[in-house]
Amino acid sequence: MNDDRRRRLLALADRLGTPCFVYFLDEARARIAAVRQAFGGAFAITYAIKANPAPALLRGLRDAVDGMDVSSGGELARALAAGCPAAAIHFTGPGKRTAELAAAVAAGVGAVVLESREEAAVLADLARAAGVRQRVLVRIAPDRVPAGFGDTMSGKPVAFGIDEEDVPAFLADLRRRPELALAGFHAYSGTQCLKPDAIAANWAIFARVFAAAADAAGTSPEQLVLGAGLGLAYHDDQRPLDLAEVARHAAPVLADLRARFPRAQLALETGRYLVGDAGAYLLRVLRTKDSRGVRIGICDGGFHHHLAAAGMFGMVLKRNFRLANVSVADGPAAGTFQLSGPLCTSLDVLGRAVPLPRLQQGDVIAIAASGAYGPTASPTGFLSHPPAGEWLVDGDQIVDARA
Ligand SMILES: *Cc1c(COP(=O)(O)O)cnc(C)c1O
């Protein structure tokens, strides 16, 4: 971490109190612009808000993205409250309840992404009752995911979408439902991929299933949504994804998609990659102790705020997130330390054998890549500690991100 960043994080911890998350709006917006630019504007960029649904962040990102992907009635309400136009909202998720679907129809969402036959039937009834034709996308679960995806949601029995082999029958059923207007297709097979060639290979699989589905539907789609799967470098031994490399590997696939579907809008749906690196989790060391040869810093925050940093969210191997003691300048390690949280379970460890130049009571620890899947993906009720602060830093303005 460079020294300016370190001082800035320390100042924020002193000013805002710990434990807290800080999200740098300019960095998230710059990331969105970088993704847009890397693919030469070929993609509309949609933000899957489950990665971080903090209201102030959503307001700050609203104009930077082309749409938001929501996965619950609660997320739908947040996207609308943030000022995202209903027509730019897509509603995905395998278990949408009837009341949530009704709210989406009433709001006029741009598309409901269908994930089962029964859901199509319920949605058609709701649309008929509301007197509208609801635009829908069909989510397709390809029969394979390229090697190298961290977390996969296809190529095996899954709750998500329609298996590609069942798509023709699903579309035949859909044709009997005039209340639903087929606008295109959607695929999201996996995420946290750091291999440019695997990301492009995954999109090639999407292109293949989209083409087969369009043939089966006998219509030309208006919109094709590609779940991006772009990963973050969470750990010291990982290299950040090189977007130019992704674009280079994906160029033939994008050219094929353009040629095959000249009318379709291509949308890249992504969450963590847009916001993850723009956030840090700031903790203070409450107590230090030595236990059987290990020096431990017990911090004021833990996995109740940040399950992922403790290795319990979508991670097979427990590995440390990148972290630093921002109370001291970077320098040679004085030793390796364990950083624990305050929870009464041995699972509450945020770092093992972390080399740090110092570890003292009162020091501030910053955990990087914490802008996605933080509090929203953590068991915040555990042990009844207060929630972490969440702050949106926008230039020299700081606002409560939760408001
Ligand atoms: C979770 C999810 C995303 C975002 O995933 P990231 O790993 O945050 O990029 C996108 N689309 C769908 C359908 C999802 O469920």
Coordinates of C-alpha atoms and ligand atoms in Angstrom, one line a residue:
M1 CA 0.0 0.0 0.0
N2 CA 1.4 3.4 -0.9
D3 CA 2.0 5.9 1.9
D4 CA -0.7 8.4 0.8
R5 CA -3.3 5.6 0.9
R6 CA -2.1 4.5 4.3
R7 CA -2.3 7.9 5.8
R8 CA -5.7 8.5 4.3
L9 CA -7.1 5.3 5.7
L10 CA -5.6 6.0 9.1
A11 CA -7.2 9.5 9.1
L12 CA -10.5 8.1 8.1
A13 CA -10.4 5.5 10.9
D14 CA -9.6 8.2 13.5
R15 CA -12.4 10.5 12.2
L16 CA -15.1 7.9 11.6
G17 CA -14.4 5.4 14.3
T18 CA -13.8 1.7 13.9
P19 CA -14.9 -0.8 12.9
C20 CA -16.1 0.6 9.6
F21 CA -16.1 0.2 5.9
V22 CA -15.1 3.0 3.6
Y23 CA -16.1 3.0 0.0
F24 CA -14.3 5.4 -2.4
L25 CA -16.9 6.5 -5.0
D26 CA -14.4 7.9 -7.5
E27 CA -12.6 4.5 -7.6
A28 CA -15.8 2.6 -8.2
R29 CA -16.7 5.0 -11.0
A30 CA -13.2 4.8 -12.5
R31 CA -13.5 1.0 -12.5
I32 CA -16.8 1.2 -14.3
A33 CA -15.3 3.5 -16.9
A34 CA -12.3 1.2 -17.3
V35 CA -14.6 -1.8 -18.0
R36 CA -16.6 0.2 -20.5
Q37 CA -13.5 1.4 -22.2
A38 CA -11.7 -2.0 -22.3
F39 CA -14.3 -3.4 -24.5
G40 CA -14.6 -0.3 -26.7
G41 CA -18.1 0.4 -25.6
A42 CA -19.3 -3.0 -26.9
F43 CA -21.1 -3.7 -23.6
A44 CA -23.8 -1.9 -21.6
I45 CA -22.6 -2.3 -18.0
T46 CA -25.1 -3.4 -15.4
Y47 CA -24.3 -3.6 -11.6
A48 CA -25.5 -6.6 -9.6
I49 CA -26.3 -4.8 -6.5
K50 CA -26.1 -7.8 -4.2
A51 CA -22.3 -7.1 -4.2
N52 CA -22.9 -3.9 -2.2
P53 CA -26.4 -2.4 -1.9
A54 CA -25.4 0.5 0.4
P55 CA -28.0 3.2 -0.5
A56 CA -25.5 6.1 -0.9
L57 CA -23.2 4.0 -3.1
L58 CA -26.2 3.1 -5.3
R59 CA -27.1 6.7 -5.7
G60 CA -23.4 7.5 -6.5
L61 CA -23.2 4.7 -9.2
R62 CA -26.7 5.2 -10.7
D63 CA -25.5 7.4 -13.5
A64 CA -22.3 5.6 -14.1
V65 CA -24.0 2.2 -15.0
D66 CA -26.6 1.4 -17.7
G67 CA -28.7 -0.6 -15.3
M68 CA -28.9 -2.6 -12.1
D69 CA -29.5 -6.2 -11.5
V70 CA -31.6 -7.0 -8.4
S71 CA -32.2 -10.4 -6.8
S72 CA -35.0 -9.7 -4.2
G73 CA -37.8 -7.3 -3.5
G74 CA -35.6 -5.6 -1.0
E75 CA -33.0 -5.0 -3.7
L76 CA -35.6 -3.8 -6.1
A77 CA -36.8 -1.2 -3.6
R78 CA -33.2 -0.1 -3.1
A79 CA -32.5 0.3 -6.8
L80 CA -35.7 2.3 -7.3
A81 CA -35.0 4.5 -4.2
A82 CA -31.5 5.2 -5.6
G83 CA -33.2 6.6 -8.7
C84 CA -32.4 3.8 -11.1
P85 CA -35.1 3.9 -13.8
A86 CA -37.4 0.9 -13.5
A87 CA -36.8 0.1 -17.2
A88 CA -33.1 -0.3 -16.4
I89 CA -33.7 -2.9 -13.7
H90 CA -33.4 -6.6 -14.2
F91 CA -34.8 -9.0 -11.6
T92 CA -32.9 -12.3 -11.3
G93 CA -32.9 -15.0 -8.7
P94 CA -34.1 -18.6 -8.5
G95 CA -36.6 -18.1 -5.7
K96 CA -38.6 -14.9 -6.4
R97 CA -41.7 -14.9 -4.3
T98 CA -45.1 -14.0 -5.8
A99 CA -45.3 -10.7 -4.0
E100 CA -41.8 -9.7 -5.2
L101 CA -42.7 -10.5 -8.8
A102 CA -45.9 -8.5 -8.4
A103 CA -43.9 -5.6 -7.1
A104 CA -41.6 -5.9 -10.1
V105 CA -44.5 -5.9 -12.5
A106 CA -46.1 -2.9 -10.8
A107 CA -42.8 -1.0 -10.9
G108 CA -42.4 -1.7 -14.6
V109 CA -39.0 -3.3 -14.4
G110 CA -37.1 -3.6 -17.7
A111 CA -37.0 -7.4 -17.5
V112 CA -37.8 -10.3 -15.2
V113 CA -35.1 -12.9 -15.7
L114 CA -37.0 -16.2 -15.7
E115 CA -35.4 -19.1 -13.9
S116 CA -38.1 -21.8 -14.0
R117 CA -41.3 -22.9 -15.7
E118 CA -43.3 -22.4 -12.6
E119 CA -42.0 -18.9 -12.3
A120 CA -43.1 -18.1 -15.8
A121 CA -46.6 -19.3 -15.0
V122 CA -46.9 -17.1 -11.9
L123 CA -45.5 -14.1 -13.7
A124 CA -47.9 -14.5 -16.6
D125 CA -50.8 -14.6 -14.2
L126 CA -49.5 -11.4 -12.5
A127 CA -49.0 -9.6 -15.8
R128 CA -52.5 -10.6 -17.0
A129 CA -54.0 -9.3 -13.8
A130 CA -52.1 -6.0 -14.1
G131 CA -53.0 -5.7 -17.7
V132 CA -49.4 -5.5 -19.0
R133 CA -47.1 -7.5 -21.1
Q134 CA -44.0 -8.1 -19.0
R135 CA -40.6 -8.1 -20.8
V136 CA -38.6 -11.2 -19.8
L137 CA -35.2 -12.7 -20.4
V138 CA -34.6 -16.4 -20.1
R139 CA -31.7 -17.3 -17.9
I140 CA -29.8 -20.3 -19.5
A141 CA -27.6 -22.6 -17.4
P142 CA -24.9 -23.9 -19.9
D143 CA -23.8 -27.5 -19.5
R144 CA -20.3 -26.5 -18.8
V145 CA -18.0 -23.9 -17.2
P146 CA -14.4 -23.5 -18.3
A147 CA -11.8 -24.6 -15.8
G148 CA -10.5 -21.7 -13.7
F149 CA -13.8 -20.3 -12.4
G150 CA -13.7 -20.0 -8.6
D151 CA -17.3 -20.3 -7.9
T152 CA -19.5 -22.0 -10.5
M153 CA -23.3 -22.0 -10.9
S154 CA -23.6 -24.1 -14.1
G155 CA -22.4 -27.4 -15.6
K156 CA -24.0 -29.4 -12.8
P157 CA -27.4 -29.6 -11.1
V158 CA -28.2 -26.0 -10.1
A159 CA -31.2 -24.0 -8.9
F160 CA -30.3 -21.2 -11.4
G161 CA -31.9 -20.7 -14.8
I162 CA -33.0 -23.2 -17.4
D163 CA -30.6 -26.0 -18.3
E164 CA -29.5 -25.4 -21.9
E165 CA -30.9 -28.8 -23.0
D166 CA -34.4 -27.8 -21.7
V167 CA -34.5 -24.4 -23.3
P168 CA -36.4 -25.4 -26.5
A169 CA -39.3 -26.9 -24.4
F170 CA -39.2 -23.9 -22.1
L171 CA -39.5 -21.5 -25.0
A172 CA -42.4 -23.6 -26.5
D173 CA -44.2 -23.1 -23.2
L174 CA -43.4 -19.4 -23.1
R175 CA -44.9 -18.9 -26.6
R176 CA -48.3 -20.0 -25.0
R177 CA -48.0 -17.0 -22.6
P178 CA -48.9 -13.8 -24.5
E179 CA -48.5 -11.8 -21.3
L180 CA -44.8 -12.4 -21.4
A181 CA -42.6 -10.7 -24.1
L182 CA -39.4 -12.6 -24.7
A183 CA -36.7 -9.9 -25.0
G184 CA -33.6 -12.0 -24.9
F185 CA -31.3 -14.3 -22.9
H186 CA -29.2 -14.2 -19.8
A187 CA -26.3 -16.4 -18.6
Y188 CA -24.2 -16.3 -15.4
S189 CA -22.2 -19.4 -14.8
G190 CA -19.6 -18.5 -12.3
T191 CA -17.5 -15.8 -10.8
Q192 CA -14.2 -14.7 -9.2
C193 CA -12.3 -15.7 -12.3
L194 CA -8.8 -14.2 -12.7
K195 CA -7.9 -16.0 -16.0
P196 CA -8.6 -13.8 -19.1
D197 CA -8.8 -16.8 -21.4
A198 CA -11.3 -18.6 -19.2
I199 CA -13.5 -15.6 -19.0
A200 CA -13.5 -15.3 -22.8
A201 CA -14.1 -19.1 -23.1
N202 CA -17.1 -18.8 -20.8
W203 CA -18.5 -16.0 -23.0
A204 CA -18.0 -18.2 -26.0
I205 CA -20.1 -20.9 -24.3
F206 CA -22.7 -18.2 -23.7
A207 CA -22.6 -17.2 -27.4
R208 CA -23.2 -20.8 -28.4
V209 CA -26.2 -21.3 -26.0
F210 CA -27.6 -17.8 -27.0
A211 CA -27.5 -18.8 -30.7
A212 CA -29.2 -22.1 -30.1
A213 CA -31.9 -20.5 -28.0
A214 CA -32.5 -17.7 -30.6
D215 CA -32.9 -20.5 -33.2
A216 CA -35.3 -22.4 -31.0
A217 CA -37.3 -19.2 -30.3
G218 CA -37.3 -18.1 -33.9
T219 CA -36.9 -14.5 -32.9
S220 CA -34.0 -12.2 -32.8
P221 CA -33.2 -11.1 -29.2
E222 CA -33.1 -7.4 -28.2
Q223 CA -30.8 -8.0 -25.3
L224 CA -28.2 -10.5 -24.3
V225 CA -26.9 -10.4 -20.7
L226 CA -23.5 -11.9 -20.1
G227 CA -22.7 -12.6 -16.4
A228 CA -19.1 -11.4 -16.4
G229 CA -17.4 -13.4 -13.7
L230 CA -14.6 -10.9 -13.4
G231 CA -12.5 -11.6 -10.3
L232 CA -10.6 -9.6 -7.7
A233 CA -7.1 -10.2 -6.5
Y234 CA -8.0 -10.8 -2.8
H235 CA -4.7 -12.4 -1.8
D236 CA -1.1 -11.3 -2.0
D237 CA -0.2 -14.1 -4.5
Q238 CA -2.9 -13.1 -6.9
R239 CA -2.4 -10.7 -9.8
P240 CA -5.2 -8.3 -10.6
L241 CA -7.2 -9.1 -13.7
D242 CA -5.8 -7.5 -16.9
L243 CA -8.9 -6.1 -18.6
A244 CA -7.0 -5.5 -21.9
E245 CA -6.1 -9.2 -21.9
V246 CA -9.7 -10.2 -21.3
A247 CA -10.7 -7.9 -24.2
R248 CA -8.0 -9.4 -26.4
H249 CA -9.2 -13.0 -25.7
A250 CA -12.8 -12.0 -26.0
A251 CA -12.5 -10.1 -29.3
P252 CA -13.5 -13.0 -31.6
V253 CA -16.5 -13.9 -29.4
L254 CA -17.7 -10.3 -29.3
A255 CA -17.3 -10.1 -33.1
D256 CA -19.3 -13.3 -33.5
L257 CA -22.0 -12.0 -31.2
R258 CA -22.2 -8.7 -33.1
A259 CA -22.4 -10.6 -36.5
R260 CA -25.0 -13.1 -35.3
F261 CA -27.1 -10.5 -33.3
P262 CA -26.7 -7.1 -35.0
R263 CA -29.9 -5.8 -33.3
A264 CA -29.1 -7.0 -29.7
Q265 CA -27.8 -4.9 -26.9
L266 CA -25.0 -6.8 -25.2
A267 CA -24.9 -6.2 -21.4
L268 CA -22.1 -7.2 -19.1
E269 CA -23.5 -8.0 -15.6
T270 CA -21.0 -7.7 -12.8
G271 CA -20.8 -6.9 -9.1
R272 CA -17.6 -7.4 -7.1
Y273 CA -15.3 -6.2 -9.9
L274 CA -16.9 -2.7 -10.0
V275 CA -16.9 -2.0 -6.2
G276 CA -14.7 -4.5 -4.4
D277 CA -11.3 -2.8 -4.8
A278 CA -12.9 0.6 -4.0
G279 CA -13.5 -0.4 -0.3
A280 CA -11.6 -1.1 2.8
Y281 CA -12.5 -2.5 6.2
L282 CA -10.9 -0.6 9.0
L283 CA -10.4 -2.2 12.4
R284 CA -8.6 -1.3 15.6
V285 CA -6.5 -3.6 17.7
L286 CA -8.2 -3.8 21.1
R287 CA -5.8 -6.2 22.8
T288 CA -2.7 -8.0 22.1
K289 CA -1.4 -11.2 23.6
D290 CA 1.0 -14.0 23.2
S291 CA -0.4 -17.5 23.1
R292 CA 1.9 -20.5 22.7
G293 CA 4.4 -18.7 20.5
V294 CA 1.8 -16.8 18.4
R295 CA 1.4 -13.0 18.8
I296 CA -2.3 -12.2 18.4
G297 CA -4.0 -8.9 17.9
I298 CA -7.7 -9.0 18.9
C299 CA -9.5 -6.5 16.8
D300 CA -12.8 -4.6 17.2
G301 CA -14.3 -6.1 14.1
G302 CA -14.7 -9.7 12.8
F303 CA -16.6 -12.0 10.5
H304 CA -20.0 -10.7 11.7
H305 CA -19.1 -7.7 9.4
H306 CA -16.9 -9.4 6.9
L307 CA -17.4 -13.1 6.5
A308 CA -15.4 -13.2 3.3
A309 CA -12.3 -11.8 4.9
A310 CA -12.4 -14.7 7.4
G311 CA -12.5 -17.1 4.5
M312 CA -16.1 -18.2 4.9
F313 CA -17.8 -16.8 1.8
G314 CA -17.2 -18.5 -1.6
M315 CA -13.6 -19.5 -0.7
V316 CA -12.4 -23.1 -0.7
L317 CA -9.1 -22.4 0.9
K318 CA -8.9 -20.0 3.8
R319 CA -6.4 -17.3 2.8
N320 CA -5.7 -13.9 4.2
F321 CA -7.1 -10.9 2.4
R322 CA -4.5 -8.2 1.6
L323 CA -4.1 -6.2 4.8
A324 CA -1.9 -3.7 6.4
N325 CA -1.2 -1.9 9.7
V326 CA -1.9 1.6 8.6
S327 CA -0.7 3.1 11.9
V328 CA 2.9 2.6 10.8
A329 CA 4.8 3.2 7.7
D330 CA 5.4 0.1 5.6
G331 CA 8.8 -1.4 6.5
P332 CA 10.5 -4.7 7.3
A333 CA 8.3 -7.2 9.2
A334 CA 8.9 -7.3 12.9
G335 CA 7.3 -10.7 12.9
T336 CA 4.2 -12.5 11.9
F337 CA 0.9 -12.0 13.7
Q338 CA -2.5 -13.5 13.9
L339 CA -5.4 -11.0 13.7
S340 CA -8.6 -12.2 15.4
G341 CA -12.0 -10.6 15.8
P342 CA -14.0 -10.3 19.0
L343 CA -16.4 -13.2 18.4
C344 CA -16.4 -16.1 20.7
T345 CA -15.5 -18.7 18.1
S346 CA -12.1 -19.9 16.8
L347 CA -13.5 -19.2 13.3
D348 CA -13.2 -15.4 13.8
V349 CA -9.7 -15.0 12.4
L350 CA -9.1 -12.3 9.8
G351 CA -5.4 -13.0 9.2
R352 CA -3.0 -15.8 10.0
A353 CA 0.8 -15.4 10.0
V354 CA 0.6 -11.9 8.7
P355 CA 3.9 -10.2 8.3
L356 CA 3.6 -6.6 9.8
P357 CA 6.2 -4.0 10.8
R358 CA 4.5 -3.7 14.2
L359 CA 1.4 -4.8 16.1
Q360 CA 0.3 -2.8 19.1
Q361 CA -2.9 -2.0 21.0
G362 CA -4.6 0.9 19.2
D363 CA -3.1 0.2 15.8
V364 CA -5.5 0.4 12.8
I365 CA -5.7 -2.5 10.4
A366 CA -7.0 -2.0 6.9
I367 CA -8.3 -5.0 5.0
A368 CA -8.3 -4.3 1.2
A369 CA -10.8 -5.4 -1.5
S370 CA -13.6 -5.0 1.0
G371 CA -16.0 -3.0 -1.1
A372 CA -18.0 -6.1 -2.1
Y373 CA -19.7 -8.8 -0.1
G374 CA -19.0 -7.2 3.2
P375 CA -21.8 -6.5 5.7
T376 CA -24.4 -7.5 3.2
A377 CA -23.0 -11.0 3.1
S378 CA -22.2 -11.4 6.8
P379 CA -24.0 -12.7 9.8
T380 CA -24.4 -9.3 11.3
G381 CA -26.7 -10.5 14.2
F382 CA -24.1 -12.8 15.6
L383 CA -23.1 -11.9 19.2
S384 CA -25.2 -8.8 19.0
H385 CA -22.3 -6.4 18.4
P386 CA -23.3 -3.2 16.7
P387 CA -23.2 -3.0 12.9
A388 CA -20.0 -1.7 11.3
G389 CA -20.1 1.9 10.0
E390 CA -20.3 2.2 6.3
W391 CA -19.1 5.5 4.7
L392 CA -19.1 6.7 1.2
V393 CA -16.1 8.9 0.5
D394 CA -16.8 11.2 -2.4
G395 CA -13.8 13.6 -2.8
D396 CA -13.7 15.5 0.6
Q397 CA -17.3 14.7 1.3
I398 CA -18.1 11.7 3.5
V399 CA -21.7 10.5 3.9
D400 CA -23.2 7.6 5.8
A401 CA -23.4 4.9 3.0
R402 CA -26.3 3.2 4.8
A403 CA -28.6 6.2 4.6
Ligands
LIG1 C1 -24.1 -12.5 -7.8 C2 -24.5 -12.3 -9.2 C3 -23.8 -11.4 -10.0 C4 -22.5 -10.7 -9.5 O1 -21.5 -11.5 -9.2 P1 -20.0 -10.9 -8.9 O2 -19.2 -12.1 -8.5 O3 -20.2 -9.9 -7.8 O4 -19.6 -10.2 -10.1 C5 -24.2 -11.2 -11.3 N1 -25.3 -11.8 -11.8 C6 -26.0 -12.7 -11.1 C7 -27.2 -13.4 -11.6 C8 -25.6 -13.0 -9.8 O5 -26.3 -13.9 -9.0

